[in-house]
Coordinates of C-alpha atoms and ligand atoms in Angstrom, one line a residue:
X1 CA 4.2 -17.5 22.3
X2 CA 3.6 -15.0 25.2
X3 CA 0.2 -14.8 25.0
X4 CA -2.6 -17.6 24.4
X5 CA -4.2 -17.3 21.5
X6 CA -8.0 -16.9 21.4
X7 CA -10.0 -19.6 20.0
X8 CA -13.1 -19.8 17.1
X9 CA -16.4 -20.8 18.3
X10 CA -17.8 -23.6 15.7
X11 CA -20.8 -21.2 15.4
X12 CA -18.4 -18.0 14.6
X13 CA -16.5 -20.6 11.8
X14 CA -20.1 -21.9 10.8
X15 CA -21.1 -18.8 9.4
X16 CA -18.4 -16.7 8.1
X17 CA -17.0 -16.8 4.5
X18 CA -13.9 -18.4 5.0
X19 CA -14.6 -21.1 6.7
X20 CA -11.5 -23.5 5.8
X21 CA -8.2 -21.3 5.7
X22 CA -6.0 -23.5 3.4
X23 CA -8.6 -25.0 1.5
X24 CA -9.6 -21.8 0.3
X25 CA -5.9 -20.7 -0.6
X26 CA -5.9 -23.9 -2.7
X27 CA -8.8 -23.2 -4.3
X28 CA -8.7 -19.6 -4.8
X29 CA -8.0 -17.9 -8.5
X30 CA -8.5 -14.3 -9.2
X31 CA -10.2 -14.8 -12.0
X32 CA -12.8 -16.4 -9.7
X33 CA -12.8 -13.7 -7.7
X34 CA -13.6 -11.4 -11.0
X35 CA -16.2 -13.8 -11.7
X36 CA -18.2 -12.6 -8.4
X37 CA -18.4 -9.2 -9.8
X38 CA -20.9 -8.6 -13.2
X39 CA -18.3 -6.0 -15.0
X40 CA -19.8 -3.3 -17.3
X41 CA -22.7 -3.9 -19.2
X42 CA -21.2 -4.4 -22.7
X43 CA -17.6 -4.7 -21.4
X44 CA -15.0 -3.5 -19.5
X45 CA -15.0 -3.0 -15.3
X46 CA -15.6 0.1 -13.1
X47 CA -15.2 0.1 -9.8
X48 CA -18.8 2.7 -9.2
X49 CA -20.3 0.3 -11.1
X50 CA -19.6 -2.7 -9.2
X51 CA -20.4 -0.7 -6.2
X52 CA -23.4 1.0 -7.1
X53 CA -25.0 0.0 -10.0
X54 CA -25.3 -3.4 -10.1
X55 CA -27.1 -3.6 -7.0
X56 CA -29.4 -1.5 -8.5
X57 CA -29.4 -3.8 -11.8
X58 CA -30.2 -6.6 -9.0
X59 CA -33.0 -4.5 -7.3
X60 CA -31.8 -3.5 -4.3
X61 CA -32.2 0.0 -5.3
X62 CA -34.2 0.7 -2.1
X63 CA -31.8 -1.2 0.4
X64 CA -29.8 1.5 2.2
X65 CA -26.2 2.3 1.1
X66 CA -25.2 4.9 3.2
X67 CA -26.1 5.9 6.2
X68 CA -24.6 9.7 7.4
X69 CA -24.5 10.6 10.8
X70 CA -23.5 14.3 10.6
X71 CA -21.6 16.2 13.4
X72 CA -24.7 16.9 15.2
X73 CA -26.3 13.9 14.9
X74 CA -28.4 14.5 12.1
X75 CA -29.2 11.0 9.9
X76 CA -29.5 10.9 6.4
X77 CA -29.8 7.7 4.4
X78 CA -28.8 7.1 1.2
X79 CA -30.2 3.6 -0.7
X80 CA -28.3 2.3 -3.6
X81 CA -30.7 4.0 -5.9
X82 CA -30.0 7.5 -4.4
X83 CA -26.3 7.2 -4.8
X84 CA -27.1 5.5 -8.5
X85 CA -28.5 8.6 -9.5
X86 CA -26.4 11.3 -7.5
X87 CA -23.6 9.7 -8.9
X88 CA -24.8 9.9 -12.3
X89 CA -25.4 13.4 -11.8
X90 CA -22.0 14.3 -10.5
X91 CA -20.6 12.4 -13.8
X92 CA -22.6 14.1 -16.3
X93 CA -21.5 17.2 -14.3
X94 CA -17.7 16.2 -15.0
X95 CA -18.6 15.7 -18.7
X96 CA -20.2 18.8 -18.8
X97 CA -17.2 20.4 -17.5
X98 CA -15.0 18.6 -20.3
X99 CA -13.6 16.3 -17.7
X100 CA -11.9 13.4 -19.7
X101 CA -10.8 9.6 -19.0
X102 CA -7.6 10.0 -16.9
X103 CA -8.4 13.5 -15.8
X104 CA -7.4 13.9 -12.0
X105 CA -10.6 14.8 -10.1
X106 CA -9.2 15.5 -6.0
X107 CA -11.5 16.2 -3.6
X108 CA -10.5 18.7 0.0
X109 CA -13.9 17.9 2.3
X110 CA -14.7 16.5 4.9
X111 CA -16.3 13.1 5.6
X112 CA -19.7 14.6 4.1
X113 CA -22.0 13.1 1.9
X114 CA -20.8 14.9 -1.4
X115 CA -17.7 13.3 -0.9
X116 CA -18.9 10.0 -1.4
X117 CA -21.0 10.9 -4.1
X118 CA -17.7 12.9 -5.8
X119 CA -15.8 9.9 -5.4
X120 CA -18.2 7.5 -7.3
X121 CA -19.1 10.2 -9.7
X122 CA -15.8 10.5 -11.1
X123 CA -15.3 7.0 -11.2
X124 CA -18.2 6.8 -13.3
X125 CA -16.9 9.2 -15.8
X126 CA -13.3 7.5 -15.9
X127 CA -11.8 10.2 -14.3
X128 CA -8.9 9.6 -11.3
X129 CA -10.5 10.4 -8.3
X130 CA -7.9 11.6 -5.3
X131 CA -9.0 12.6 -1.9
X132 CA -7.2 15.2 -0.1
X133 CA -7.8 14.9 4.0
X134 CA -9.4 18.3 4.8
X135 CA -7.2 19.0 7.8
X136 CA -4.5 19.6 5.3
X137 CA -2.8 23.1 5.3
X138 CA -2.3 25.1 1.8
X139 CA 1.4 23.7 1.1
X140 CA 0.9 19.3 1.5
X141 CA -2.3 20.7 -0.6
X142 CA -0.2 22.4 -3.3
X143 CA 2.4 19.5 -3.5
X144 CA -0.3 16.8 -3.7
X145 CA -2.3 18.7 -6.5
X146 CA 0.5 19.2 -8.3
X147 CA 2.2 16.1 -8.4
X148 CA -1.2 14.9 -9.6
X149 CA -2.2 18.1 -12.1
X150 CA -5.5 18.1 -10.1
X151 CA -7.7 19.5 -13.1
X152 CA -11.0 19.9 -10.9
X153 CA -11.0 20.0 -7.3
X154 CA -14.6 19.3 -4.8
X155 CA -14.2 21.3 -2.1
X156 CA -15.9 24.3 0.3
X157 CA -16.1 27.6 0.1
X158 CA -14.1 28.0 3.6
X159 CA -11.4 25.4 2.6
X160 CA -11.3 27.2 -0.8
X161 CA -10.3 30.4 0.3
X162 CA -8.3 29.5 3.0
X163 CA -6.3 26.6 1.4
X164 CA -6.6 26.9 -2.5
X165 CA -7.2 30.6 -3.4
X166 CA -3.7 32.2 -1.7
X167 CA -2.0 29.6 -4.7
X168 CA -4.6 28.9 -6.9
X169 CA -3.1 31.1 -10.2
X170 CA 0.3 29.5 -10.1
X171 CA -1.7 25.5 -10.9
X172 CA -2.5 25.6 -14.4
X173 CA -3.9 22.4 -14.8
X174 CA -7.0 23.5 -12.4
X175 CA -9.6 24.2 -14.6
X176 CA -12.5 23.8 -12.0
X177 CA -13.4 24.2 -8.8
X178 CA -16.7 23.1 -7.2
X179 CA -18.0 24.5 -3.8
X180 CA -20.3 22.1 -2.3
X181 CA -22.0 25.0 -0.5
X182 CA -21.4 28.0 -3.1
X183 CA -23.8 29.4 -5.2
X184 CA -22.3 30.1 -8.8
X185 CA -20.2 33.0 -8.3
X186 CA -19.4 34.4 -12.3
X187 CA -16.2 33.3 -11.6
X188 CA -14.3 31.8 -14.0
X189 CA -14.3 28.2 -13.0
X190 CA -15.7 28.4 -9.8
X191 CA -19.0 26.7 -9.7
X192 CA -21.3 25.8 -6.8
X193 CA -22.4 22.0 -6.6
X194 CA -26.3 22.6 -6.3
X195 CA -26.9 24.6 -9.1
X196 CA -24.8 22.2 -11.1
X197 CA -26.7 19.1 -9.4
X198 CA -29.9 20.7 -10.2
X199 CA -29.7 20.9 -14.1
X200 CA -27.9 17.7 -14.7
X201 CA -29.4 14.3 -15.8
X202 CA -30.0 11.2 -13.4
X203 CA -28.9 8.9 -16.3
X204 CA -25.3 8.5 -17.3
X205 CA -23.7 6.4 -19.9
X206 CA -20.7 5.2 -17.8
X207 CA -17.5 5.4 -19.2
X208 CA -16.3 2.3 -20.4
X209 CA -13.2 1.7 -18.3
X210 CA -10.7 -1.0 -18.9
X211 CA -9.7 -3.2 -15.8
X212 CA -5.7 -1.4 -16.3
X213 CA -7.3 1.8 -16.6
X214 CA -6.2 4.5 -13.6
X215 CA -8.5 5.1 -10.8
X216 CA -7.6 6.1 -7.9
X217 CA -4.7 8.5 -6.6
X218 CA -3.8 7.7 -3.0
X219 CA -0.6 9.9 -0.9
X220 CA 0.8 7.8 1.6
X221 CA 0.6 8.6 5.4
X222 CA 4.0 10.2 5.4
X223 CA 5.2 8.1 8.3
X224 CA 8.8 7.3 6.9
X225 CA 9.4 10.5 4.4
X226 CA 8.2 12.7 1.9
X227 CA 4.5 10.6 0.8
X228 CA 4.4 9.5 -2.5
X229 CA 1.2 9.0 -5.2
X230 CA 0.4 5.2 -5.6
X231 CA -1.5 4.8 -8.7
X232 CA -4.2 2.5 -8.6
X233 CA -6.6 0.8 -11.4
X234 CA -10.3 -0.2 -11.6
X235 CA -9.0 -3.6 -11.6
X236 CA -8.1 -3.3 -7.9
X237 CA -12.0 -3.6 -7.2
X238 CA -11.5 -7.1 -7.7
X239 CA -9.4 -7.3 -4.7
X240 CA -11.6 -4.7 -2.5
X241 CA -14.4 -6.8 -3.2
X242 CA -12.7 -10.5 -2.2
X243 CA -10.5 -9.2 0.9
X244 CA -14.3 -7.4 2.3
X245 CA -15.5 -11.0 2.3
X246 CA -12.2 -12.9 3.8
X247 CA -10.8 -10.0 5.9
X248 CA -13.7 -8.5 7.4
X249 CA -16.1 -11.5 6.8
X250 CA -18.5 -9.0 5.0
X251 CA -22.3 -10.1 4.6
X252 CA -24.8 -8.3 2.7
X253 CA -26.9 -7.9 6.2
X254 CA -23.9 -6.4 8.0
X255 CA -24.3 -2.6 9.1
X256 CA -20.2 -2.0 8.6
X257 CA -18.1 1.0 9.9
X258 CA -14.8 2.0 9.2
X259 CA -13.8 4.8 11.0
X260 CA -11.0 5.6 8.6
X261 CA -11.0 9.1 6.7
X262 CA -11.1 8.5 2.7
X263 CA -8.5 10.9 2.7
X264 CA -6.3 7.8 3.5
X265 CA -6.4 4.6 1.7
X266 CA -8.1 2.7 4.4
X267 CA -11.3 5.2 4.1
X268 CA -11.7 4.5 0.2
X269 CA -10.9 0.4 -0.2
X270 CA -12.9 -0.2 2.9
X271 CA -14.6 3.2 3.7
X272 CA -16.4 3.1 0.5
X273 CA -15.5 0.3 -1.7
X274 CA -15.7 -2.6 -0.7
X275 CA -18.6 -2.3 1.5
X276 CA -20.6 -1.1 -1.1
X277 CA -19.6 -3.9 -3.7
X278 CA -20.5 -6.4 -1.0
X279 CA -24.1 -4.8 -0.9
X280 CA -23.6 -3.4 2.7
X281 CA -24.7 -0.7 4.7
X282 CA -22.1 1.2 5.6
X283 CA -22.3 4.1 8.2
X284 CA -20.0 7.2 8.1
X285 CA -19.8 10.0 10.7
X286 CA -18.7 12.8 10.1
X287 CA -17.3 13.8 13.6
X288 CA -14.0 13.0 15.1
X289 CA -13.4 10.7 17.4
X290 CA -15.1 10.6 20.9
X291 CA -15.1 7.1 22.7
X292 CA -18.6 7.8 24.0
X293 CA -20.1 9.0 20.6
X294 CA -18.2 5.9 19.2
X295 CA -20.1 3.4 21.4
X296 CA -23.0 5.2 20.8
X297 CA -22.4 4.8 17.1
X298 CA -21.8 1.0 17.5
X299 CA -24.9 0.3 19.9
X300 CA -27.7 2.4 18.1
X301 CA -26.7 1.5 14.3
X302 CA -26.8 -1.8 15.2
X303 CA -23.0 -1.9 13.6
X304 CA -22.0 -6.1 13.1
X305 CA -18.2 -5.3 11.4
X306 CA -16.2 -2.6 12.7
X307 CA -13.0 -1.5 11.1
X308 CA -10.8 0.6 12.9
X309 CA -7.0 1.8 13.8
X310 CA -4.9 0.9 17.0
X311 CA -4.5 4.5 18.3
X312 CA -8.4 4.4 18.5
X313 CA -8.0 1.1 19.8
X314 CA -5.6 2.3 22.5
X315 CA -7.4 5.1 23.3
X316 CA -10.7 3.0 24.0
X317 CA -8.5 1.1 26.2
X318 CA -7.8 4.3 27.9
X319 CA -11.2 5.1 28.9
X320 CA -11.5 1.4 30.1
X321 CA -13.8 -1.9 29.8
X322 CA -16.3 -0.7 32.2
X323 CA -17.1 2.1 30.3
X324 CA -17.7 0.0 27.3
X325 CA -20.1 -2.3 29.4
X326 CA -22.7 0.9 29.6
X327 CA -23.2 0.4 26.1
X328 CA -25.3 -2.5 24.2
X329 CA -23.0 -4.0 21.6
X330 CA -24.9 -7.4 21.2
X331 CA -24.5 -6.4 17.6
X332 CA -21.0 -6.3 17.2
X333 CA -20.2 -9.9 15.2
X334 CA -16.5 -9.2 13.9
X335 CA -13.8 -6.3 14.8
X336 CA -10.9 -5.6 12.4
X337 CA -7.8 -3.5 12.4
X338 CA -5.4 -1.5 10.4
X339 CA -2.0 1.1 9.9
X340 CA -0.3 0.2 13.0
X341 CA 0.8 -2.9 14.8
X342 CA -1.7 -4.1 17.1
X343 CA -0.2 -4.8 20.6
X344 CA -1.2 -8.2 21.9
X345 CA -2.4 -6.3 25.2
X346 CA -5.3 -4.4 23.1
X347 CA -6.3 -7.9 21.4
X348 CA -6.7 -9.5 24.8
X349 CA -8.3 -6.4 25.8
X350 CA -11.2 -6.3 23.3
X351 CA -11.2 -9.8 24.1
X352 CA -12.4 -9.2 27.4
X353 CA -14.3 -5.8 27.1
X354 CA -16.3 -6.8 23.8
X355 CA -16.8 -11.1 24.1
X356 CA -14.1 -11.2 20.9
X357 CA -11.3 -10.1 19.4
X358 CA -9.6 -7.2 17.4
X359 CA -8.1 -9.1 14.1
X360 CA -5.2 -7.4 12.9
X361 CA -4.3 -7.2 9.4
X362 CA -1.5 -5.6 7.3
X363 CA -1.6 -3.4 4.1
X364 CA -0.4 -0.3 2.8
X365 CA -1.2 2.4 0.2
X366 CA 0.8 0.7 -2.3
X367 CA -1.0 -2.8 -1.8
X368 CA -4.4 -1.5 -2.5
X369 CA -6.3 -3.9 -0.2
X370 CA -5.5 -5.9 2.7
X371 CA -3.1 -8.6 2.3
X372 CA -2.4 -10.4 5.5
X373 CA -5.1 -11.1 7.5
X374 CA -6.8 -12.6 10.4
X375 CA -9.6 -14.2 9.5
X376 CA -12.9 -15.4 11.4
X377 CA -12.4 -19.1 11.1
X378 CA -8.9 -18.8 12.3
X379 CA -7.7 -18.6 15.7
X380 CA -6.3 -15.4 16.5
X381 CA -2.7 -15.1 18.3
X382 CA -2.5 -11.8 20.2
X383 CA 0.4 -9.9 18.3
X384 CA 0.1 -11.8 14.6
X385 CA -1.0 -9.8 11.8
X386 CA -2.3 -13.6 10.3
X387 CA -1.9 -15.0 7.3
X388 CA -1.6 -14.1 3.3
X389 CA -5.0 -13.5 1.4
X390 CA -6.2 -16.4 -0.7
X391 CA -4.4 -15.3 -3.9
X392 CA -1.3 -13.2 -2.3
X393 CA 1.6 -15.5 -2.3
X394 CA 4.0 -13.4 0.4
X395 CA 8.0 -14.4 1.9
X396 CA 10.1 -13.4 4.4
X397 CA 13.2 -12.4 2.4
X398 CA 17.2 -11.1 2.7
X399 CA 18.9 -9.2 -0.1
X400 CA 22.0 -10.4 -0.4
X401 CA 24.4 -9.7 -3.4
X402 CA 21.6 -7.7 -4.8
X403 CA 19.4 -10.8 -5.1
X404 CA 16.6 -11.8 -3.1
X405 CA 16.2 -14.8 -1.3
X406 CA 14.0 -16.3 0.8
X407 CA 14.1 -17.1 4.2
X408 CA 12.4 -20.3 4.5
X409 CA 13.5 -21.0 8.4
X410 CA 10.3 -20.5 10.9
X411 CA 10.5 -17.2 13.2
X412 CA 13.3 -15.6 11.4
X413 CA 13.5 -11.6 10.9
X414 CA 13.9 -10.8 7.0
X415 CA 11.6 -8.1 4.9
X416 CA 8.1 -8.9 4.2
X417 CA 7.8 -9.3 0.7
X418 CA 5.0 -10.1 -2.0
X419 CA 4.8 -11.8 -5.3
X420 CA 3.5 -9.3 -7.8
X421 CA 0.1 -9.8 -9.6
X422 CA -2.9 -8.8 -7.0
X423 CA -5.2 -6.4 -8.9
X424 CA -5.0 -4.0 -6.5
X425 CA -1.4 -3.3 -6.7
X426 CA -0.2 0.2 -7.4
X427 CA 1.2 0.4 -11.3
X428 CA 3.3 3.3 -10.7
X429 CA 4.1 6.3 -7.9
X430 CA 3.3 9.3 -10.2
X431 CA 6.2 10.9 -11.8
X432 CA 8.6 8.6 -9.2
X433 CA 9.9 5.5 -11.6
X434 CA 13.1 4.9 -9.9
X435 CA 11.2 5.0 -6.7
X436 CA 8.6 2.7 -8.1
X437 CA 11.3 0.6 -9.7
X438 CA 13.3 -0.1 -6.5
X439 CA 10.7 -1.7 -5.2
X440 CA 10.4 -4.5 -7.3
X441 CA 13.5 -7.3 -7.1
X442 CA 14.0 -10.5 -8.9
X443 CA 9.9 -10.9 -8.7
X444 CA 9.3 -9.9 -5.2
X445 CA 7.5 -6.8 -4.3
X446 CA 9.5 -5.3 -0.9
X447 CA 7.6 -3.9 1.5
X448 CA 9.9 -1.9 3.3
X449 CA 8.7 -3.8 6.5
X450 CA 10.3 -5.9 8.5
X451 CA 8.6 -9.5 9.5
X452 CA 8.7 -12.8 10.6
X453 CA 6.4 -16.0 9.8
X454 CA 6.1 -18.5 12.2
X455 CA 6.7 -22.6 11.5
X456 CA 2.4 -22.3 11.4
X457 CA 2.4 -20.2 9.1
X458 CA 1.3 -16.7 11.0
X459 CA 3.3 -13.8 10.2
X460 CA 4.4 -11.4 13.1
X461 CA 5.0 -7.9 12.4
X462 CA 8.6 -6.1 13.6
X463 CA 9.0 -2.9 12.5
X464 CA 9.4 -1.1 9.7
X465 CA 12.5 -1.0 8.3
X466 CA 13.9 2.6 8.8
X467 CA 12.9 2.0 12.6
X468 CA 15.1 -1.0 13.4
X469 CA 17.3 -0.5 16.0
X470 CA 20.8 -2.6 16.3
X471 CA 22.2 -2.9 19.7
X472 CA 25.3 -4.6 20.7
X473 CA 24.8 -7.4 18.0
X474 CA 21.1 -7.5 18.8
X475 CA 18.4 -6.2 16.0
X476 CA 15.5 -5.0 18.0
X477 CA 12.0 -3.9 16.6
X478 CA 10.0 -1.3 18.2
X479 CA 6.3 -2.8 18.1
X480 CA 8.2 -5.9 20.8
X481 CA 9.5 -2.9 23.3
X482 CA 6.5 -1.0 22.9
X483 CA 3.9 -4.2 23.3
X484 CA 5.8 -4.7 26.6
X485 CA 5.6 -1.5 27.8
X486 CA 1.7 -1.2 27.0
X487 CA 1.1 -4.4 29.1
X488 CA 2.2 -1.6 31.9
X489 CA -1.0 -0.1 33.5
X490 CA 0.1 2.7 33.0
X491 CA 1.5 3.5 29.9
X492 CA -1.9 4.9 27.4
X493 CA 1.0 5.1 24.3
X494 CA 4.7 4.6 23.3
X495 CA 7.0 5.0 20.9
X496 CA 10.4 4.1 21.0
X497 CA 13.8 4.7 18.9
X498 CA 17.2 3.9 18.9
X499 CA 20.0 6.5 19.3
X500 CA 23.9 6.3 18.7
X501 CA 26.2 4.8 21.4
X502 CA 29.6 4.8 21.0
X503 CA 29.6 1.2 22.9
X504 CA 26.4 -0.4 21.6
X505 CA 26.2 1.3 18.3
X506 CA 22.6 2.5 19.2
X507 CA 20.5 2.0 22.6
X508 CA 17.0 1.3 23.0
X509 CA 14.9 4.7 24.1
X510 CA 11.3 4.9 25.0
X511 CA 9.0 8.1 24.6
X512 CA 5.8 7.2 27.0
X513 CA 2.1 9.0 27.2
X514 CA 0.6 7.8 30.5
X515 CA -3.1 6.8 31.0
X516 CA -5.4 9.5 33.1
X517 CA -5.1 9.2 36.8
X518 CA -0.5 8.3 36.4
X519 CA 2.0 11.2 37.2
X520 CA 5.0 11.2 35.4
X521 CA 7.3 10.2 38.6
X522 CA 11.2 9.1 39.3
X523 CA 9.7 6.1 41.0
X524 CA 7.5 5.7 38.0
X525 CA 9.9 5.5 35.2
X526 CA 12.3 2.8 37.5
X527 CA 9.2 0.4 37.7
X528 CA 8.8 0.6 34.0
X529 CA 12.2 0.1 33.2
X530 CA 12.1 -2.6 35.6
X531 CA 9.1 -4.1 34.0
X532 CA 10.7 -3.6 30.4
X533 CA 14.1 -5.7 32.1
X534 CA 11.7 -7.9 33.3
X535 CA 9.7 -9.1 30.2
X536 CA 12.4 -8.2 27.3
X537 CA 15.9 -9.0 29.4
X538 CA 18.6 -6.7 29.9
X539 CA 19.8 -6.3 25.7
X540 CA 16.2 -5.7 24.3
X541 CA 14.9 -3.0 27.3
X542 CA 15.0 0.3 26.8
X543 CA 17.6 1.9 28.8
X544 CA 16.3 5.2 29.0
X545 CA 12.6 6.2 29.5
X546 CA 10.8 9.8 28.7
X547 CA 7.8 11.0 29.6
X548 CA 5.6 12.5 27.3
X549 CA 1.9 14.2 27.1
X550 CA 1.5 13.3 23.5
X551 CA 3.8 10.8 20.6
X552 CA 3.8 12.4 17.4
X553 CA 1.4 11.2 15.1
X554 CA 0.5 10.9 11.3
X555 CA -3.2 12.6 10.8
X556 CA -4.2 9.0 9.9
X557 CA -2.9 7.6 13.8
X558 CA 0.5 6.2 13.4
X559 CA 3.1 7.3 15.6
X560 CA 6.1 8.7 13.9
X561 CA 9.4 7.3 15.2
X562 CA 11.3 9.4 12.6
X563 CA 10.4 12.8 14.6
X564 CA 10.8 11.4 18.0
X565 CA 14.5 10.4 16.5
X566 CA 14.8 13.4 14.8
X567 CA 14.3 15.3 17.6
X568 CA 16.3 13.5 20.4
X569 CA 19.4 14.0 18.1
X570 CA 18.5 17.5 16.9
X571 CA 18.4 17.0 13.3
X572 CA 15.6 18.3 11.0
X573 CA 12.5 17.5 11.0
X574 CA 11.9 16.4 7.1
X575 CA 8.1 16.1 6.0
X576 CA 5.6 16.9 8.6
X577 CA 2.7 17.2 6.3
X578 CA 1.1 14.7 7.5
X579 CA 1.6 15.4 11.5
X580 CA -1.4 15.2 13.3
X581 CA -0.8 18.9 16.0
X582 CA 0.3 17.3 19.3
X583 CA -2.1 19.5 21.4
X584 CA -4.8 16.7 21.8
Ligands
ATP601 P1 4.9 6.1 4.3 O1 5.3 5.2 3.3 O2 4.4 7.5 3.5 O3 6.4 6.1 4.7 P2 3.3 4.5 5.2 O4 4.1 3.7 5.1 O5 2.7 5.0 7.1 O6 3.6 6.4 4.6 P3 0.6 3.6 4.5 O7 0.7 3.2 3.3 O8 -0.4 4.5 5.3 O9 1.7 4.4 4.9 O10 0.7 2.3 5.4 C1 1.6 1.2 5.4 C2 2.5 1.0 7.0 O11 1.4 1.1 8.1 C3 2.9 -0.7 6.5 O12 3.8 -0.7 5.8 C4 3.7 -0.6 7.8 O13 4.4 -0.5 8.2 C5 2.2 -0.3 8.8 N1 0.9 -0.9 9.1 C6 0.1 -0.9 8.7 N2 -0.6 -2.2 9.2 C7 -0.1 -2.8 9.9 C8 -0.4 -3.3 10.8 N3 -1.0 -4.4 10.7 N4 0.6 -4.2 11.4 C9 1.8 -3.6 11.7 N5 2.2 -2.4 10.7 C10 1.0 -1.7 9.9
MG602 MG1 4.6 3.6 3.3

């Protein structure tokens, strides 16, 4: 192992939800996990009931569920009781507008309180909630609303006029638009939220949803191509709840901050549902990333559990440890990361800077919840994603003659696969049955990611299948090369691709963004090449390094290697609807 593992202290283990991993795996059943929830009084299962109403029924109505921090630092607190009333009002509005069970309710909003009310209110009404990232332009919005046959949209007056109005008349399914900041316009089908909320009752009989009823529609990040609409059902809440306990170590007295936007699955599963079903107080910040602001929030809000993404961690590393030490982060108890491979360098940095490491975990829009994770009670091997959740059977597999064979030899690269059957598994790619069916072969769900498993059962991410590089007989995962370059003090970010080569098949090329205070030069390029060769050996090290101000990323912060490659080779860029603007 290239890095020393980070050992856990007995007192950390003693207070964690999952104290003995092997025992938890042996004892686990999804039925028991289901029994941790209440179910709807009278039968059925509804995500919003588990997230909100049941806590009120248990006497926790006065506890703060959501603490919202506005762009201008205004703070608004919402108790579980407040959320119950507001979401019931919203659900009544949907009823009054004839939104039926299974109808799709879309949201195009920043992280404002109304987004959370609309999400949970829609679920109460039995509608399917579909969040859209607010920075999308008109085309990606139209495409996603058409796929899902949106019936109602909640948005702002500004977004509506700029992003929806130009094509509204082309989407027949869209009956109603609710503007959170608009008055009643008198225009058919366009409503102001405040008026509707004022007229609606606080009481609502939650739709008797069954575990298999459709609840959420999430579009994938579009890192590898055209985004897919993954369908999730109300039973997913069982996984949201238990993974929050196991992988994020959520306790009811935690102040939890998930920095992801609900426009992506992480921001819904762990930015709305899991923290609420687990009875925590969750922090929502309306503003975008800013190192000082984030440290101030962690300090002032006494955040105890923090869930974020590698891109953000790399940006914090760029600012440096000294800066972090200006803040009192003593309440921080547990930190986790998802979305991209977390470089070992980042794990070690966090342990040095915060006195505790980030815990990497792996999952996908399709899996609905965390599948492989590092746990509070388990030593962290920097660079490893950890072990499968209790209740999740994972494997490293290969396809031979059309059949799937499990690779049992340790530390051998293959496709990361899961045995279907956990409750938050997607039930469809909406209207793309063929694409969905292809994910399942011989009772395995194939993730499209390559990984390996060590003899000790820890999983190591290698790369997305599409991003793998074949060079002179070697299969090279970009993550390994990127992590080696990240160890160089000048490197802030790096994306690695394969470019065609007549002799080797492909050669490795790295695109590097530098930390502040470093300037591009031929000397630095040679130093980086030498550093990589020393770490990786000549067969795996990049042959070429190009400097970039920024790397192309999805709006959820993932490096888009396919775009680096298309641009390098002068090929069409494909779907760029989720591409973040590259000016930053
Ligand atoms: P698309 O499927 O549209 O190309 P996407 O795969 O990026 O986009 P998501 O579902 O948001 O969409 O992301 C899941 C993917 O993110 C995983 O398949 C994996 O490639 C990557 N990922 C998530 N967590 C980790 C992690 N901890 N380590 C490495 N990769 C991760
Ligand atoms: Mg994917």
